Coordinates of C-alpha atoms and ligand atoms in Angstrom, one line a residue:
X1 CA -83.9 -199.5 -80.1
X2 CA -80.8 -200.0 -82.4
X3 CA -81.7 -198.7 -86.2
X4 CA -80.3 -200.9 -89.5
X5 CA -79.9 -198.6 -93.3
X6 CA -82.2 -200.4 -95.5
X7 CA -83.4 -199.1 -99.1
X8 CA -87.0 -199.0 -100.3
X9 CA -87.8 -198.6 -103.5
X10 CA -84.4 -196.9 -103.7
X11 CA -84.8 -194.6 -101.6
X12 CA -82.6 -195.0 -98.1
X13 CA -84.4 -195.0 -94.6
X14 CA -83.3 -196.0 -91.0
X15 CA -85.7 -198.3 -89.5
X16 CA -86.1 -200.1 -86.2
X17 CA -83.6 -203.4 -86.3
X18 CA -86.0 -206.7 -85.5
X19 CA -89.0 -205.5 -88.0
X20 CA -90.3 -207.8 -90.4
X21 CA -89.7 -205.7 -94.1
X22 CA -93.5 -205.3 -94.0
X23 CA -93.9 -203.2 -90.4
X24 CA -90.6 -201.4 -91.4
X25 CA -92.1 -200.1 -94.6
X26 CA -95.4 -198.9 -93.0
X27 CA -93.2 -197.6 -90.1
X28 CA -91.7 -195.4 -93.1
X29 CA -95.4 -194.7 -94.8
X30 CA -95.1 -197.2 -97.3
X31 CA -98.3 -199.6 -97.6
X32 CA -97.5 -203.4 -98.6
X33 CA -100.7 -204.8 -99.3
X34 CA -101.7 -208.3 -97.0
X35 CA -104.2 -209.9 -95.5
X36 CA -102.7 -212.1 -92.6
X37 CA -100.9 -210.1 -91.1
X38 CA -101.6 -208.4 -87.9
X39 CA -100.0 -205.5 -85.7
X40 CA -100.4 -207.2 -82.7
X41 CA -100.3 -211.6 -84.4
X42 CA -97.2 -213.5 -84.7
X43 CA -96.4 -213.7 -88.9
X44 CA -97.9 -216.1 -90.5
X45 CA -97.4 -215.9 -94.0
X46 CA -100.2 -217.3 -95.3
X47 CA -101.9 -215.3 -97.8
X48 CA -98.9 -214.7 -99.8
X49 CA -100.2 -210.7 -100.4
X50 CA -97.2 -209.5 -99.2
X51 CA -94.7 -210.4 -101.7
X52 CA -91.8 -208.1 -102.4
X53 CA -89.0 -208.5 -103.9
X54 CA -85.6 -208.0 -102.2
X55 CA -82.0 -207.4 -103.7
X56 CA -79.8 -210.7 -103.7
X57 CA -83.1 -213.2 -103.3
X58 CA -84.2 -215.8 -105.6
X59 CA -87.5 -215.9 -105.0
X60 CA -89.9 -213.0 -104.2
X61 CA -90.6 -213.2 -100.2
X62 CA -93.1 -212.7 -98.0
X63 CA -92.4 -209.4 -96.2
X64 CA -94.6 -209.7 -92.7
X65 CA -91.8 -213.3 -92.0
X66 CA -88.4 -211.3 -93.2
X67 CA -86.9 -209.6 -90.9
X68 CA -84.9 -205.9 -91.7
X69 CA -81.1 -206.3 -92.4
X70 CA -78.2 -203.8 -92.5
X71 CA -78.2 -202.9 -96.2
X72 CA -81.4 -204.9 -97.4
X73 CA -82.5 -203.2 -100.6
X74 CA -86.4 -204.2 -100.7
X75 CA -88.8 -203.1 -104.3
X76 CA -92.5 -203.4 -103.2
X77 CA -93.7 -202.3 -106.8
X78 CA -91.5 -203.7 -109.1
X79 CA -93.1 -205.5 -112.0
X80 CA -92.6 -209.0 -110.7
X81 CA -94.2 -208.0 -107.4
X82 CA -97.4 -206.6 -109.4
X83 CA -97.9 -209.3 -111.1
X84 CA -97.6 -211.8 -108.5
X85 CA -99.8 -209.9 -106.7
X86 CA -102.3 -209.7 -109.2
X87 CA -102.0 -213.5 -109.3
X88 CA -102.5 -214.3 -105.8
X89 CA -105.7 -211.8 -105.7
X90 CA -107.4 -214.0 -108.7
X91 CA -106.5 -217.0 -106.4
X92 CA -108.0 -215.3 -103.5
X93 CA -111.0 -214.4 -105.7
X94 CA -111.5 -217.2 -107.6
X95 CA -114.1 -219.1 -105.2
X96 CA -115.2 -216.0 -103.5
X97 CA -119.2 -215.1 -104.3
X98 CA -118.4 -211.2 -105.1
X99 CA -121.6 -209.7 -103.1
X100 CA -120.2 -206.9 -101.9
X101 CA -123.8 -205.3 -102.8
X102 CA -125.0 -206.8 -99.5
X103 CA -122.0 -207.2 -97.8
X104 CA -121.9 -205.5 -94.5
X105 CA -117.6 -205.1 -95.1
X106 CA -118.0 -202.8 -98.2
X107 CA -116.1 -200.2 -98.4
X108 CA -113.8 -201.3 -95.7
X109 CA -112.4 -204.8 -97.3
X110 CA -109.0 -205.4 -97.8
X111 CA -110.1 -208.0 -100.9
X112 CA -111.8 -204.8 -102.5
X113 CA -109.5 -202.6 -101.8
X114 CA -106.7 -204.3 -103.5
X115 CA -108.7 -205.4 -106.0
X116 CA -109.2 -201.6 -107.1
X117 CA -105.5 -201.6 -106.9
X118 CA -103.8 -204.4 -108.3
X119 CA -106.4 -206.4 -109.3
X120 CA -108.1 -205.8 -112.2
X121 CA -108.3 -208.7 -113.9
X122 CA -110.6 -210.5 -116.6
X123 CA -111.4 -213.5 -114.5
X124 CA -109.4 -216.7 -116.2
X125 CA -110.9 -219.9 -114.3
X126 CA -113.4 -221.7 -116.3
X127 CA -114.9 -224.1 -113.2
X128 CA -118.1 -223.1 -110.9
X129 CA -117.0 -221.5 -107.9
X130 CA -116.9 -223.6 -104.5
X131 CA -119.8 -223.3 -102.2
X132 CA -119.9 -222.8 -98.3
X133 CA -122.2 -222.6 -95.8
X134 CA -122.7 -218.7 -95.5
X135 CA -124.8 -217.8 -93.0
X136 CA -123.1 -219.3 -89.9
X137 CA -124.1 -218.5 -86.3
X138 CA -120.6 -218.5 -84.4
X139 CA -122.1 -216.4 -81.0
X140 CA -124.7 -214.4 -80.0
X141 CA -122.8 -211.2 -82.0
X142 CA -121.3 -212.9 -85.1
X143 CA -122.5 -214.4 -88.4
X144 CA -119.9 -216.3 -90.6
X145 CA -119.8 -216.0 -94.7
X146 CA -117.8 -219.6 -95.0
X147 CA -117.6 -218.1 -98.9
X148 CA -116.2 -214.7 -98.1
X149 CA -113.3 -216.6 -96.4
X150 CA -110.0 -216.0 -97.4
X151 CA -108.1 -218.9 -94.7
X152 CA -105.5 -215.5 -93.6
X153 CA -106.3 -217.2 -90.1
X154 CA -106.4 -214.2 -88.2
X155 CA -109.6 -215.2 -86.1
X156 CA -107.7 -218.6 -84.9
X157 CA -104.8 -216.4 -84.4
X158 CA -106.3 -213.9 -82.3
X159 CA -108.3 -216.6 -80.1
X160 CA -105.3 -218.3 -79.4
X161 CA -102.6 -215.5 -79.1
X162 CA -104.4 -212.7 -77.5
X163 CA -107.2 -214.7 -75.8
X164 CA -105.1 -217.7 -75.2
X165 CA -108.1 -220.1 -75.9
X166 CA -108.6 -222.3 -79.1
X167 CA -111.8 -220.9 -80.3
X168 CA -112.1 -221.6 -84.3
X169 CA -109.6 -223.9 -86.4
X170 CA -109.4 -224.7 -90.2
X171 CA -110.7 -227.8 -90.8
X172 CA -110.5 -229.7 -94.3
X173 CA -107.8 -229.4 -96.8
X174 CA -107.5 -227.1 -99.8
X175 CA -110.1 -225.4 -101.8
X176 CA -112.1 -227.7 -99.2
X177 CA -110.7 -225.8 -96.2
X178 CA -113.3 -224.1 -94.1
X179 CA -113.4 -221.8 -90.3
X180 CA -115.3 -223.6 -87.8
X181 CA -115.7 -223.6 -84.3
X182 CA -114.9 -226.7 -82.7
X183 CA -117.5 -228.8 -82.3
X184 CA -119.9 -226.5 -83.7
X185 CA -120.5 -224.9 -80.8
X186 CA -120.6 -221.4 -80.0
X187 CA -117.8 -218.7 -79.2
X188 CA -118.2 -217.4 -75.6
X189 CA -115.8 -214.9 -74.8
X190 CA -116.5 -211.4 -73.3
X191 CA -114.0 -210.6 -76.9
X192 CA -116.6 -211.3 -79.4
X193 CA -116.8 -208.4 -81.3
X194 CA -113.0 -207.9 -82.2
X195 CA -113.3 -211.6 -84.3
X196 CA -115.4 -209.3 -87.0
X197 CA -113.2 -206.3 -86.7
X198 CA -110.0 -208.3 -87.1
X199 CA -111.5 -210.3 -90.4
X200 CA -109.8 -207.9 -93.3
X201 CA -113.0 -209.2 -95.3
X202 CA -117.0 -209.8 -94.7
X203 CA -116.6 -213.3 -93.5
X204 CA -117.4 -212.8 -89.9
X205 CA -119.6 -210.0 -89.2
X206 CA -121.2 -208.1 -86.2
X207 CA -124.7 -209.4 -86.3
X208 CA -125.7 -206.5 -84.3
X209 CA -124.5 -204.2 -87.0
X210 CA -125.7 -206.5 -90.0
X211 CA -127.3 -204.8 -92.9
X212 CA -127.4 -201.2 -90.3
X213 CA -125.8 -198.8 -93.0
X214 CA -123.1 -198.6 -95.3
X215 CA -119.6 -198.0 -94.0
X216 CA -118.8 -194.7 -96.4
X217 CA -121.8 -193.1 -94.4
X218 CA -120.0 -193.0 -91.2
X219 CA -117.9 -190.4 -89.5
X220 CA -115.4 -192.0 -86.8
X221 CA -114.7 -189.8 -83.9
X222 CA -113.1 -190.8 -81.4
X223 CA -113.3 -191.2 -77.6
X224 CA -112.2 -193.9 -74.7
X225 CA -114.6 -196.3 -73.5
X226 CA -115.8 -195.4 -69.7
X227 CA -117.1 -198.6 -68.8
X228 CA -114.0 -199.5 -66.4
X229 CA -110.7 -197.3 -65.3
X230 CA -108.8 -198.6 -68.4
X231 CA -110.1 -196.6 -70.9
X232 CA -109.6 -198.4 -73.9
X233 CA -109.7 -196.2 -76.9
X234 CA -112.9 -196.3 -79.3
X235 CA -114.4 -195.0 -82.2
X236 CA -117.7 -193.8 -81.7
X237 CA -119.6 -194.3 -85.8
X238 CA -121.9 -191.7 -85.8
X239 CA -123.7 -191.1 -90.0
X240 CA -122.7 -188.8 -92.2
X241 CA -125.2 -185.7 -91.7
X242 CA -127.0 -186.1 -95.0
X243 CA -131.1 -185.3 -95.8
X244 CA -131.8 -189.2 -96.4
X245 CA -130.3 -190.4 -93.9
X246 CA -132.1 -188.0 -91.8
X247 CA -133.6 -191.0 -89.6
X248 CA -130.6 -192.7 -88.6
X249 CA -130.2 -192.9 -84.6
X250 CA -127.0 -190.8 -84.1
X251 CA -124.8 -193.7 -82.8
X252 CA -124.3 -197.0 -85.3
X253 CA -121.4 -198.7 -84.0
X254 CA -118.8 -198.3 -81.3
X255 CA -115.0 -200.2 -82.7
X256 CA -112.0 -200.0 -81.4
X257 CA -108.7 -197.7 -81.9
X258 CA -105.5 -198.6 -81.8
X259 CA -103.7 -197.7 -78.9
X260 CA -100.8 -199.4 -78.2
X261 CA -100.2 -199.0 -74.5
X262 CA -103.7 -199.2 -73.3
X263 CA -106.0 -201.8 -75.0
X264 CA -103.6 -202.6 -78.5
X265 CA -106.3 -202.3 -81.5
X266 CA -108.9 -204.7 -79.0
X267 CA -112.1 -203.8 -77.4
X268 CA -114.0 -206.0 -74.6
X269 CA -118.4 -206.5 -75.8
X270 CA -119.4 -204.2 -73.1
X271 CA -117.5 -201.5 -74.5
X272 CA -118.8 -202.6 -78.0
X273 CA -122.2 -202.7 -77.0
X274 CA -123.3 -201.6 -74.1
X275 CA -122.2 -198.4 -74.6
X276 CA -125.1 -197.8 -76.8
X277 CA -127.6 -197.8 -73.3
X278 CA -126.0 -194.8 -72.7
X279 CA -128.7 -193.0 -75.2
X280 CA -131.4 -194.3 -73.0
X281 CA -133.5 -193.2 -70.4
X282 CA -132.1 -189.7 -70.9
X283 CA -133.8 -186.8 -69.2
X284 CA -133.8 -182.7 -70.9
X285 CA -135.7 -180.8 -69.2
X286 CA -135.3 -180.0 -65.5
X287 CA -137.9 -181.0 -62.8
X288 CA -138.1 -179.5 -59.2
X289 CA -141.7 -181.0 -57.3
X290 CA -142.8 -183.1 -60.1
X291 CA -142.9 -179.8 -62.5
X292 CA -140.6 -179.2 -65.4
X293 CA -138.8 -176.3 -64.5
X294 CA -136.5 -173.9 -67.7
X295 CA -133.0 -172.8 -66.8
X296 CA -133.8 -169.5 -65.4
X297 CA -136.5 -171.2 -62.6
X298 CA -133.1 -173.5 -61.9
X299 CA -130.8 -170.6 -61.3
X300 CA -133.5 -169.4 -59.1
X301 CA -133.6 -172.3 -57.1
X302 CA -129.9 -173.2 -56.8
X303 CA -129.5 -169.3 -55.6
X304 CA -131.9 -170.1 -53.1
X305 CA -130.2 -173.4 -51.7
X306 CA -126.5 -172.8 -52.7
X307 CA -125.5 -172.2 -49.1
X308 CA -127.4 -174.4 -47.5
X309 CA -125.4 -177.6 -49.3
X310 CA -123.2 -179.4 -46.6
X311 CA -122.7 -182.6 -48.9
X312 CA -121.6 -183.1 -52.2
X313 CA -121.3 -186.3 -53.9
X314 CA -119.1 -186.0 -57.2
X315 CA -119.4 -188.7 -60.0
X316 CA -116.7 -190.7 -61.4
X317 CA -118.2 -190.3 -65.2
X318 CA -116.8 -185.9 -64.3
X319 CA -113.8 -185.2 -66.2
X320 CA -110.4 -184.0 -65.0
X321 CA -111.5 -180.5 -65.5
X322 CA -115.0 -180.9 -64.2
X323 CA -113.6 -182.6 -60.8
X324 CA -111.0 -179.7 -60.6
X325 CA -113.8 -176.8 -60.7
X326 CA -115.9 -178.6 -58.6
X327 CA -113.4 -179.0 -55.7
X328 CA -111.9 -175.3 -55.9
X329 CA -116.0 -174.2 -55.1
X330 CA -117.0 -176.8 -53.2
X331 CA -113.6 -177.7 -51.0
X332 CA -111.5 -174.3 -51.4
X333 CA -114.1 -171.7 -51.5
X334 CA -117.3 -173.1 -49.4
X335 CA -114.8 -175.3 -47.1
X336 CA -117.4 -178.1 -47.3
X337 CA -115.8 -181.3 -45.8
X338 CA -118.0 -183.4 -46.7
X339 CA -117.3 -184.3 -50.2
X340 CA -117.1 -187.8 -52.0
X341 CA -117.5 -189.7 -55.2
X342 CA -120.2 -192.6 -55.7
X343 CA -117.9 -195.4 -56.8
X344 CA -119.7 -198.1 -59.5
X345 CA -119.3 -201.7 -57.5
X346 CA -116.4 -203.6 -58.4
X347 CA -116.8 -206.3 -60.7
X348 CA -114.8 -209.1 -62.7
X349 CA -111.2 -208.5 -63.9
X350 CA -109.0 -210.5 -66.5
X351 CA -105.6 -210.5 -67.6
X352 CA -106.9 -209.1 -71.4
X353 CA -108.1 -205.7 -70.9
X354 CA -111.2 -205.4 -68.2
X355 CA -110.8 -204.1 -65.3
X356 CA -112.3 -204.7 -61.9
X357 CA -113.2 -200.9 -61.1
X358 CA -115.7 -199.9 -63.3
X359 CA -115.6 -196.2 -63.0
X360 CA -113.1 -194.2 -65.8
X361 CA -112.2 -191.5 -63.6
X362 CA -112.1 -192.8 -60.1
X363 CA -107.9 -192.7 -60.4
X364 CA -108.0 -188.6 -60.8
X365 CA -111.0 -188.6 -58.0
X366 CA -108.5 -190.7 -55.3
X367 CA -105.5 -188.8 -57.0
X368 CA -107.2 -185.4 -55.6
X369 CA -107.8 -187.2 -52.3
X370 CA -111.6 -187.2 -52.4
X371 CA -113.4 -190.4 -50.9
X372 CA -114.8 -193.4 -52.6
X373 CA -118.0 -194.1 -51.1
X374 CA -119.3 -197.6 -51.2
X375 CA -122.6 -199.9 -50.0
X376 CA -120.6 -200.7 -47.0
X377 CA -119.6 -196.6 -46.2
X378 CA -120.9 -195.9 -43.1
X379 CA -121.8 -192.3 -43.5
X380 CA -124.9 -190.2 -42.8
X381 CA -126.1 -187.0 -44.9
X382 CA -126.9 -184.0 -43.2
X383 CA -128.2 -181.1 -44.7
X384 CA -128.6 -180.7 -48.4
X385 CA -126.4 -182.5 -50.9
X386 CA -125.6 -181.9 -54.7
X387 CA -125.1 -185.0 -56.1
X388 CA -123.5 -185.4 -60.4
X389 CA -125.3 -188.4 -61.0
X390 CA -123.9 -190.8 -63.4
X391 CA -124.9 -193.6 -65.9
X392 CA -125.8 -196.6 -63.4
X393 CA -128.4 -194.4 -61.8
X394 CA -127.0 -196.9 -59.0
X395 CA -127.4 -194.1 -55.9
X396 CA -129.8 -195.8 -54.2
X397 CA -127.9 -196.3 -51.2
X398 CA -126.6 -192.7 -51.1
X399 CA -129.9 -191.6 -51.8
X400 CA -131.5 -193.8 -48.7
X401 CA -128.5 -192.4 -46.3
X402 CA -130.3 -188.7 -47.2
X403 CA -132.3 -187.7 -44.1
X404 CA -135.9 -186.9 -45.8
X405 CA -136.0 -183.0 -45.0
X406 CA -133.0 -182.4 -46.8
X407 CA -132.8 -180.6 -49.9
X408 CA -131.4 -182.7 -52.9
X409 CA -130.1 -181.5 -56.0
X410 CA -129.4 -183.9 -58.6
X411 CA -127.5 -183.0 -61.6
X412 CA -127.6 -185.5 -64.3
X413 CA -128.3 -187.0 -68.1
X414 CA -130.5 -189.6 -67.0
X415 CA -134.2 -190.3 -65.4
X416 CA -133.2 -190.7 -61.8
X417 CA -134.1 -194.0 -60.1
X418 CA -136.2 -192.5 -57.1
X419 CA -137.3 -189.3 -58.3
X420 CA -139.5 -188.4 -55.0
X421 CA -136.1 -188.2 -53.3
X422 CA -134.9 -185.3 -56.0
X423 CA -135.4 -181.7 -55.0
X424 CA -134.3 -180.0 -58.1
X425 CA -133.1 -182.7 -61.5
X426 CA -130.9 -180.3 -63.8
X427 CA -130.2 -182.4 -67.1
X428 CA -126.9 -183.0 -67.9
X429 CA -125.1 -183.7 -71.2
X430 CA -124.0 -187.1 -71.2
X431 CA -120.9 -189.0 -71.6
X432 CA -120.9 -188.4 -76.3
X433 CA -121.9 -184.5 -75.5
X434 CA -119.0 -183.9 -73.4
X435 CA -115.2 -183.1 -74.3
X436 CA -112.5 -183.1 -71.4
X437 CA -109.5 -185.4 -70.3
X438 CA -110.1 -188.7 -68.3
X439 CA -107.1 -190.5 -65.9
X440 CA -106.8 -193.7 -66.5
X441 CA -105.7 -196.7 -63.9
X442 CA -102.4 -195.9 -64.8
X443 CA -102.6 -192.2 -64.7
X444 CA -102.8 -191.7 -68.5
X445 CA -104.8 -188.8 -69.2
X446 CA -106.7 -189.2 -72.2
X447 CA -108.8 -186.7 -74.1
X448 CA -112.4 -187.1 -75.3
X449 CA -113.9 -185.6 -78.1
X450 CA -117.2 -184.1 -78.0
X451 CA -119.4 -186.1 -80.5
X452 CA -122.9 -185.3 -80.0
X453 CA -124.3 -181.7 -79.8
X454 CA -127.2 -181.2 -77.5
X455 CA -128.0 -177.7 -76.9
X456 CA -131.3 -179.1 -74.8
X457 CA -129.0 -179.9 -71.7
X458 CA -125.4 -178.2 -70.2
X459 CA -122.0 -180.2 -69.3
X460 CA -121.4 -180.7 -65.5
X461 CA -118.4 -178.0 -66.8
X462 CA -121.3 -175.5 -67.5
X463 CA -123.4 -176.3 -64.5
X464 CA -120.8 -175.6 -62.2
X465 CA -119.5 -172.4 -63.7
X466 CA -123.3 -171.1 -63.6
X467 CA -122.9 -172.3 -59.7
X468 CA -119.7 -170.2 -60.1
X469 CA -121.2 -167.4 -61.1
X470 CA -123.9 -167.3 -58.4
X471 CA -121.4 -168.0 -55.6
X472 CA -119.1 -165.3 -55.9
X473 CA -122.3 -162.6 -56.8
X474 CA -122.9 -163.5 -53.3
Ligands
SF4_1 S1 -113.1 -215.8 -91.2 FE1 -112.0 -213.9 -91.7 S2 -110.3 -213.8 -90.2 FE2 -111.0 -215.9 -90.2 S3 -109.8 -216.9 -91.7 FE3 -111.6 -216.3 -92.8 S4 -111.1 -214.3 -93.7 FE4 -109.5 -214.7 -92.1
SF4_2 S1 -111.9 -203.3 -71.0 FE1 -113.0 -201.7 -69.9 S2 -112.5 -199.8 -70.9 FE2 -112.0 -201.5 -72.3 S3 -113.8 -201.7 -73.6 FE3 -114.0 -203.1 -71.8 S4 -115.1 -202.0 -70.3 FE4 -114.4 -200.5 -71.8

């Protein structure tokens, strides 16, 4: 990409030629406060916030709609730009009902944040503020403050531009103008939850995560979303370990991180909010003939049935790593040919981000030549099988192709569906308790962290080098 000189704040930098002034700056570290402006929207220069002044101009102008020039010298503090920032924030302000108290964006609000900053002010308009409706139902997962607005239009933006459908609009005129959906009725997109993670301020709001806990509680770690072979990248909101909030469940909110090549800074509602099933139905202790069995009466039993396996089944959920140490026993040192993986059914794909296979590692499974299995595989167990289970718990069908004096070993985080059918159940950490690399539909490998710490259960990584371990004291 050709570069252009241009001068900020005095100071000379080489920057990308086609940024506006405001992308060029934060391309260089340097913050230009705004509100409508977006990473991934058109400009729109709305909200005025981004004011600078520029070498040559008139007027001060709004940096997110000026493009870079050869030479530009740009001043993002200078006193004229202070104190027409200062002046638009009072505007912005002036009909806004100041509950951050309650407000579920405190503490992550660009209005507060540049308040603190630039703001300041002793409030000069004498009239009663403007009241809105504020407690709006615009879909199942999102509330809207019609007084928290500040008109920057990124929700209508973002419905037409990345979900190319004309969700909300402005309707009315000036200190009259208010969001709506039209007709009143409600948003319906599978994209529901990035409208309250795009708002820079508490208009719109994730209902499920109203009135929860306060955003400076919360750790972000992050991780990629396994519910299809994108793998868009997530923040997993886990609190702050403090003695009050002692009684918090250990996942709050799941929000998106940006990633240009793989989902931008969007998220589809399943990875939002369905992620959070994953903490049910979990199983920690193991279970062989309806009896909890510890981890030395597991060794035990695996030593005794090791050898006998003539069928593995791997799980798409298994890391890179897990996959590899699994094939070099199971293919390379016991020579089984019968191994596969247990492939999630296809479901619905779009053009946004979601993806027809809903498995995050099946890529790195095919890539390593082991076989998807399917309802329609026409296959028969023999002998006994180790099967990773995963989180749809959907191996009925490989469980009914078992013939019933086989011995089945199930390794897995969750209660399994038919537990008669189960031999031996080790528990397995699941998908937070875990750290490894995943291969995405396009062969990105992507690292997860480990976010949860459960010493009650071992990774699949663990399990197998315990199988290791007995194999080769054979
Ligand atoms: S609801 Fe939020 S994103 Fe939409 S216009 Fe108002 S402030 Fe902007
Ligand atoms: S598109 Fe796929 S990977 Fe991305 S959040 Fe949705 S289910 Fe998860």
């Amino acid at each position: 990409m050709p570069k252009v000189k241009i001068k900020i704040n005095d100071v000379e930098y080489e920057v990308e030629q086609g940024l506006s002034v405001l992308d060029a700056a934060e391309s260089v570290g340097i913050e230009i406060p705004h509100f409508c402006a977006h990473k991934y929207l058109k400009p729109a220069g709305l909200c005025r916030m981004c004011l600078v002044e520029i070498k040559g101009a008139r007027k001060l102008q709004t940096s997110c709609t000026t493009p870079v020039k050869e030479g530009m010298e740009v001043y993002t503090e200078s006193d004229a730009v202070v104190k027409a920032r200062k002046e638009i924030l009072e505007l912005h302000l002036a009909n806004h009902p100041l509950d951050c108290p309650e407000c579920d964006q405190a503490g992550d609000c660009l209005l507060q944040k540049y308040y603190d900053e630039y703001g300041l002010y002793e409030r000069r308009f004498d009239i009663e503020r403007t009241h809105f409706e504020k407690d709006v139902i615009l879909s199942d997962n999102l509330i809207l403050d019609r007084e928290r607005c500040i008109l920057c239009q990124r929700c209508v933006r973002f419905s037409e531009e990345i979900l190319g459908e004309k969700l909300l609009a402005v309707f009315e005129r000036g200190s009259r103008s208010y969001i709506a959906t039209y007709n009143d009725e409600k948003i319906s997109t599978l994209y529901s939850g990035n409208f309250a993670e795009i708002c820079p301020v508490g208009a719109i709001t994730d209902r499920r995560f109203r009135f929860k806990i306060r955003n400076w509680f919360l750790i972000k770690k992050e991780s990629i979303c396994p519910l299809c072979e994108r793998g868009c990248n997530i923040y997993v909101e886990t609190p702050k370990d403090r003695p009050y909030l002692k009684n918090y469940e250990r996942l709050q909110r799941i929000s998106s991180r940006d990633n240009p090549e793989i989902n931008k800074s969007f998220i589809c509602d399943r990875g939002r909010y369905e992620l959070f099933s994953l903490e049910e139905n979990r199983i920690y202790k193991g279970i062989s003939e309806m009896e909890e069995v510890g981890w030395q009466k597991i060794k035990k039993i695996l030593k005794e049935h090791l050898f006998t396996i003539e069928t593995v089944i791997l799980s798409s959920w298994m890391t890179n790593e897990e996959i590899d140490l699994a094939l070099s026993l199971f293919k390379d040192y016991l020579n089984l040919k019968n191994i596969y993986f247990w492939g999630n059914p296809a479901g619905d794909e779009d053009e946004i981000l979601i993806k027809k296979d809903k498995n995050p590692n099946s890529y790195y499974l095919e890539h390593k030549k082991v076989k998807r299995l399917n309802s329609k595989s026409r296959i028969d167990f023999k002998g006994s099988t180790l099967i990773f289970g995963d989180f749809f718990r959907e191996n009925e069908f490989v469980l009914k192709k078992i013939e019933d004096e086989s011995f089945v070993i199930l390794i897995s985080p969750y209660i399994p569906s038919f537990p008669e059918k189960i031999n031996l159940l080790i528990p397995s950490a699941n998908f937070f308790e875990k750290e490894g690399y995943y291969t995405n539909f396009e062969g990105r490998i992507q690292e997860v962290e480990r976010i949860f710490e459960n010493d009650k259960v071992k990774t699949e990584f663990e399990i197998l080098e315990m199988i290791e371990s007995i194999l080769r004291k054979k």
